[in-house]
Amino acid sequence: MSGSGTTADDDPPLQTAVWRLRSRACWTDAAALLEHHAATDAAAALQRTSLLTEQCLYTSTGWTEAEDALRTAEALARDDTERGAAACERGYLAYASTLLGVRDRADEASVALSRAAALLAPGAAGRPLLDFRRGLIAQNISDAPQSARAAYRRAHAGATAQGDELLLSFTWRHLASLALREGELAEARHGFAESLRIREELGYLVGTAPALLSLADAETEPEAGRLRAEAGRLFRLLGGVPTWLAPRLEPPTPETVEAN
């Protein structure tokens, strides 16, 4: 659910096209642009895996395609950095499957991320993303908020040092969610607002509705209502993605209205 957004004027045309498709929830089309390169190039194979894994997390579909892409990335990995990055993707795919209730792969996720930690050097480019994903496991699978906070803070510092704005939007949001859980409203509001600001500046449309809803949870009315309405508009614009927002954003059925 993270990675570098590409917005610079000197970005390669292929990467610009991939980013625009990804940000609009067109993961299959974005992955198709990389398919030729991904057959022989480890970096392209890893990026393609990341796209298809994000599709799984946001739509709960495409698991077989993501697994196939991951196996290709693992087969092409030539050194510890590439093997560590592939292990990080395996852990994230297993985490998504567990989180969404598709199949319990929590043990696989933990083992894969531990393997990634052993392979990636402390200063490796992929280390902040790994720290973030370990935070997700701690928060959402292990229910260990203190461990999650420590991991998110490491990820946040690393993303800041590397200038990874999209990853920062995720670390801001998840640190804020922990603050909200503890009743620290001002801290939560600041973190959620920063996450939303970054996603809007990057044009990460598919991640904007979740950011709006998170900020709404820390705001009071009428601002909270305005944020939820905007989140609903974006959710419908993207055809109901991310699917896990549906219970909060889809209008109630006539039967539900009548029952209430």
Short mmCIF file of C-alpha atoms in Angstrom, two decimals:
data_model
loop_
_atom_site.label_atom_id
_atom_site.label_comp_id
_atom_site.label_asym_id
_atom_site.label_seq_id
_atom_site.Cartn_x
_atom_site.Cartn_y
_atom_site.Cartn_z
CA MET A 1 0.00 0.00 0.00
CA SER A 2 3.03 2.15 -0.36
CA GLY A 3 5.84 3.21 -2.62
CA SER A 4 7.19 6.24 -4.34
CA GLY A 5 4.80 8.41 -6.25
CA THR A 6 6.19 9.71 -9.51
CA THR A 7 5.43 13.31 -10.26
CA ALA A 8 8.71 14.87 -11.36
CA ASP A 9 8.92 16.41 -14.81
CA ASP A 10 11.99 14.31 -15.68
CA ASP A 11 10.45 10.94 -14.80
CA PRO A 12 10.68 8.34 -17.61
CA PRO A 13 7.45 8.27 -19.65
CA LEU A 14 6.82 4.63 -18.72
CA GLN A 15 6.98 5.37 -14.99
CA THR A 16 4.75 8.41 -15.39
CA ALA A 17 2.16 6.29 -17.21
CA VAL A 18 2.36 3.55 -14.59
CA TRP A 19 1.88 6.05 -11.78
CA ARG A 20 -1.14 7.70 -13.42
CA LEU A 21 -2.84 4.35 -13.91
CA ARG A 22 -2.00 3.14 -10.42
CA SER A 23 -3.27 6.30 -8.78
CA ARG A 24 -6.63 5.86 -10.54
CA ALA A 25 -7.06 2.23 -9.46
CA CYS A 26 -6.09 0.82 -12.88
CA TRP A 27 -3.56 -1.65 -11.50
CA THR A 28 -4.04 -4.30 -14.19
CA ASP A 29 -3.37 -1.76 -16.95
CA ALA A 30 -0.33 -0.40 -15.09
CA ALA A 31 1.05 -3.92 -14.62
CA ALA A 32 0.51 -4.66 -18.31
CA LEU A 33 2.84 -1.78 -19.21
CA LEU A 34 5.60 -3.50 -17.25
CA GLU A 35 4.92 -7.06 -18.39
CA HIS A 36 7.57 -7.18 -21.14
CA HIS A 37 10.33 -5.79 -18.93
CA ALA A 38 9.23 -7.85 -15.94
CA ALA A 39 9.99 -11.08 -17.75
CA THR A 40 13.74 -10.46 -17.49
CA ASP A 41 14.35 -7.44 -15.25
CA ALA A 42 14.22 -7.90 -11.48
CA ALA A 43 13.27 -4.29 -10.69
CA ALA A 44 10.40 -4.30 -13.20
CA ALA A 45 9.21 -7.68 -11.91
CA LEU A 46 9.20 -6.35 -8.36
CA GLN A 47 7.31 -3.21 -9.35
CA ARG A 48 4.74 -5.26 -11.22
CA THR A 49 4.28 -7.47 -8.15
CA SER A 50 3.78 -4.40 -5.99
CA LEU A 51 1.05 -3.09 -8.30
CA LEU A 52 -0.83 -6.38 -8.35
CA THR A 53 -0.51 -6.79 -4.59
CA GLU A 54 -1.96 -3.33 -4.05
CA GLN A 55 -4.86 -4.33 -6.29
CA CYS A 56 -5.47 -7.35 -4.04
CA LEU A 57 -5.53 -5.15 -0.95
CA TYR A 58 -7.84 -2.52 -2.45
CA THR A 59 -10.22 -4.85 -4.30
CA SER A 60 -9.72 -8.34 -2.76
CA THR A 61 -9.31 -9.70 -6.30
CA GLY A 62 -6.39 -10.78 -8.48
CA TRP A 63 -4.64 -13.02 -5.96
CA THR A 64 -3.47 -15.60 -8.50
CA GLU A 65 -1.97 -12.94 -10.78
CA ALA A 66 -0.15 -11.36 -7.85
CA GLU A 67 1.26 -14.72 -6.72
CA ASP A 68 2.47 -15.48 -10.24
CA ALA A 69 4.13 -12.06 -10.50
CA LEU A 70 5.76 -12.56 -7.10
CA ARG A 71 7.24 -15.91 -8.08
CA THR A 72 8.75 -14.29 -11.17
CA ALA A 73 10.27 -11.52 -9.05
CA GLU A 74 11.71 -14.07 -6.62
CA ALA A 75 13.21 -16.09 -9.47
CA LEU A 76 14.87 -13.01 -11.02
CA ALA A 77 16.35 -11.68 -7.76
CA ARG A 78 20.15 -11.83 -8.01
CA ASP A 79 21.50 -10.31 -4.79
CA ASP A 80 20.48 -9.79 -1.17
CA THR A 81 18.85 -6.43 -1.87
CA GLU A 82 16.61 -7.85 -4.58
CA ARG A 83 15.89 -11.00 -2.59
CA GLY A 84 15.05 -8.88 0.45
CA ALA A 85 12.70 -6.69 -1.57
CA ALA A 86 10.96 -9.78 -2.98
CA ALA A 87 10.59 -11.21 0.54
CA CYS A 88 9.06 -7.90 1.64
CA GLU A 89 6.48 -8.21 -1.14
CA ARG A 90 5.71 -11.80 -0.15
CA GLY A 91 5.12 -10.68 3.40
CA TYR A 92 2.84 -7.89 2.27
CA LEU A 93 0.77 -10.16 0.02
CA ALA A 94 0.39 -12.66 2.87
CA TYR A 95 -0.59 -9.79 5.20
CA ALA A 96 -3.26 -8.59 2.75
CA SER A 97 -4.72 -12.08 2.48
CA THR A 98 -4.88 -12.36 6.27
CA LEU A 99 -6.28 -8.87 6.84
CA LEU A 100 -9.08 -9.30 4.32
CA GLY A 101 -9.99 -12.78 5.56
CA VAL A 102 -9.15 -14.51 2.27
CA ARG A 103 -6.77 -16.98 3.93
CA ASP A 104 -4.88 -16.82 7.21
CA ARG A 105 -1.26 -16.36 6.20
CA ALA A 106 -0.09 -14.42 9.26
CA ASP A 107 2.82 -16.77 9.97
CA GLU A 108 3.98 -16.57 6.36
CA ALA A 109 3.81 -12.77 6.49
CA SER A 110 5.92 -12.57 9.64
CA VAL A 111 8.51 -15.05 8.37
CA ALA A 112 8.81 -13.29 5.02
CA LEU A 113 9.26 -9.85 6.58
CA SER A 114 11.85 -11.26 9.02
CA ARG A 115 13.72 -12.71 6.06
CA ALA A 116 13.57 -9.33 4.34
CA ALA A 117 14.99 -7.68 7.47
CA ALA A 118 17.90 -10.12 7.46
CA LEU A 119 18.66 -9.48 3.79
CA LEU A 120 18.22 -5.70 3.55
CA ALA A 121 21.06 -3.58 4.91
CA PRO A 122 20.07 -0.93 7.50
CA GLY A 123 20.55 1.84 4.94
CA ALA A 124 18.94 0.05 2.01
CA ALA A 125 16.35 1.95 -0.02
CA GLY A 126 13.69 -0.64 0.80
CA ARG A 127 14.19 -0.53 4.56
CA PRO A 128 11.59 2.19 5.38
CA LEU A 129 8.91 0.30 3.44
CA LEU A 130 9.85 -2.88 5.30
CA ASP A 131 9.60 -1.07 8.63
CA PHE A 132 6.18 0.25 7.68
CA ARG A 133 4.91 -3.20 6.77
CA ARG A 134 6.22 -4.66 10.00
CA GLY A 135 4.23 -1.94 11.72
CA LEU A 136 1.11 -3.07 9.89
CA ILE A 137 1.60 -6.63 11.14
CA ALA A 138 2.09 -5.38 14.70
CA GLN A 139 -0.97 -3.11 14.60
CA ASN A 140 -3.50 -5.11 12.64
CA ILE A 141 -2.49 -8.75 13.13
CA SER A 142 -0.63 -8.92 16.45
CA ASP A 143 -2.51 -6.06 18.18
CA ALA A 144 0.76 -4.63 19.50
CA PRO A 145 0.34 -0.85 19.17
CA GLN A 146 3.63 0.05 20.89
CA SER A 147 5.63 -2.14 18.50
CA ALA A 148 3.62 -0.74 15.60
CA ARG A 149 4.37 2.84 16.66
CA ALA A 150 8.11 2.14 16.86
CA ALA A 151 8.10 0.55 13.42
CA TYR A 152 6.07 3.40 11.91
CA ARG A 153 8.44 5.97 13.39
CA ARG A 154 11.45 4.20 11.86
CA ALA A 155 9.62 4.07 8.54
CA HIS A 156 8.67 7.74 8.83
CA ALA A 157 12.27 8.80 9.50
CA GLY A 158 13.54 6.68 6.62
CA ALA A 159 10.90 7.95 4.21
CA THR A 160 11.74 11.53 5.19
CA ALA A 161 15.44 10.92 4.56
CA GLN A 162 14.72 9.33 1.18
CA GLY A 163 12.09 11.86 0.12
CA ASP A 164 9.45 9.13 -0.33
CA GLU A 165 6.34 11.29 -0.12
CA LEU A 166 3.84 8.52 -0.76
CA LEU A 167 5.26 6.37 2.03
CA LEU A 168 5.12 9.42 4.30
CA SER A 169 1.40 9.70 3.57
CA PHE A 170 1.01 6.18 4.94
CA THR A 171 3.21 6.64 8.00
CA TRP A 172 1.45 9.90 8.89
CA ARG A 173 -1.94 8.16 8.62
CA HIS A 174 -1.04 5.12 10.68
CA LEU A 175 0.75 7.06 13.39
CA ALA A 176 -2.35 9.25 13.55
CA SER A 177 -4.60 6.19 13.86
CA LEU A 178 -2.65 5.08 16.92
CA ALA A 179 -2.91 8.59 18.37
CA LEU A 180 -6.68 8.57 17.79
CA ARG A 181 -6.94 5.20 19.50
CA GLU A 182 -5.33 6.76 22.58
CA GLY A 183 -7.57 9.83 22.50
CA GLU A 184 -4.86 12.24 21.29
CA LEU A 185 -7.18 14.16 18.97
CA ALA A 186 -4.88 17.06 18.09
CA GLU A 187 -2.02 14.72 17.16
CA ALA A 188 -4.37 12.47 15.19
CA ARG A 189 -5.91 15.41 13.34
CA HIS A 190 -2.47 16.72 12.36
CA GLY A 191 -1.27 13.34 11.08
CA PHE A 192 -4.42 12.64 9.10
CA ALA A 193 -4.32 16.14 7.59
CA GLU A 194 -0.70 15.66 6.50
CA SER A 195 -1.54 12.31 4.93
CA LEU A 196 -4.43 13.84 3.00
CA ARG A 197 -2.36 16.82 1.89
CA ILE A 198 0.39 14.62 0.47
CA ARG A 199 -2.02 12.33 -1.37
CA GLU A 200 -3.83 15.27 -2.92
CA GLU A 201 -0.53 16.86 -4.00
CA LEU A 202 0.69 13.59 -5.53
CA GLY A 203 -2.62 12.91 -7.23
CA TYR A 204 -2.94 9.56 -5.47
CA LEU A 205 -6.67 9.46 -6.08
CA VAL A 206 -7.29 5.88 -4.97
CA GLY A 207 -5.82 6.66 -1.56
CA THR A 208 -7.63 9.95 -1.04
CA ALA A 209 -11.01 8.59 0.12
CA PRO A 210 -9.42 6.59 2.97
CA ALA A 211 -7.44 9.68 3.98
CA LEU A 212 -10.60 11.82 3.97
CA LEU A 213 -12.47 9.31 6.13
CA SER A 214 -9.59 9.05 8.59
CA LEU A 215 -9.49 12.82 9.01
CA ALA A 216 -13.28 12.87 9.42
CA ASP A 217 -12.92 10.51 12.39
CA ALA A 218 -10.80 13.13 14.16
CA GLU A 219 -12.96 16.15 13.23
CA THR A 220 -16.25 17.47 14.57
CA GLU A 221 -19.38 18.35 12.62
CA PRO A 222 -20.01 19.91 10.18
CA GLU A 223 -16.45 19.42 8.89
CA ALA A 224 -16.57 15.67 9.50
CA GLY A 225 -19.73 15.38 7.39
CA ARG A 226 -18.17 17.36 4.56
CA LEU A 227 -15.11 15.09 4.54
CA ARG A 228 -17.26 11.95 4.52
CA ALA A 229 -19.33 13.29 1.64
CA GLU A 230 -16.21 13.99 -0.41
CA ALA A 231 -14.87 10.53 0.39
CA GLY A 232 -18.14 9.01 -0.82
CA ARG A 233 -17.94 10.97 -4.06
CA LEU A 234 -14.41 9.71 -4.79
CA PHE A 235 -15.35 6.16 -3.78
CA ARG A 236 -18.19 6.10 -6.29
CA LEU A 237 -16.05 7.82 -8.95
CA LEU A 238 -13.57 4.93 -8.74
CA GLY A 239 -16.29 2.30 -8.95
CA GLY A 240 -16.34 1.33 -5.28
CA VAL A 241 -12.60 1.15 -4.56
CA PRO A 242 -11.18 0.53 -1.99
CA THR A 243 -13.82 -2.12 -1.41
CA TRP A 244 -13.30 -2.14 2.37
CA LEU A 245 -14.71 1.38 2.57
CA ALA A 246 -18.10 0.20 1.30
CA PRO A 247 -19.73 -0.35 4.73
CA ARG A 248 -19.01 3.27 5.62
CA LEU A 249 -19.72 4.95 2.29
CA GLU A 250 -22.37 3.07 0.34
CA PRO A 251 -25.86 4.58 0.76
CA PRO A 252 -28.19 2.40 2.87
CA THR A 253 -30.69 0.20 1.10
CA PRO A 254 -34.40 1.17 1.21
CA GLU A 255 -34.98 -1.78 3.56
CA THR A 256 -32.35 -0.47 5.98
CA VAL A 257 -33.79 3.03 5.91
CA GLU A 258 -37.29 1.68 6.59
CA ALA A 259 -36.02 -0.52 9.45
CA ASN A 260 -34.34 2.43 11.08
#
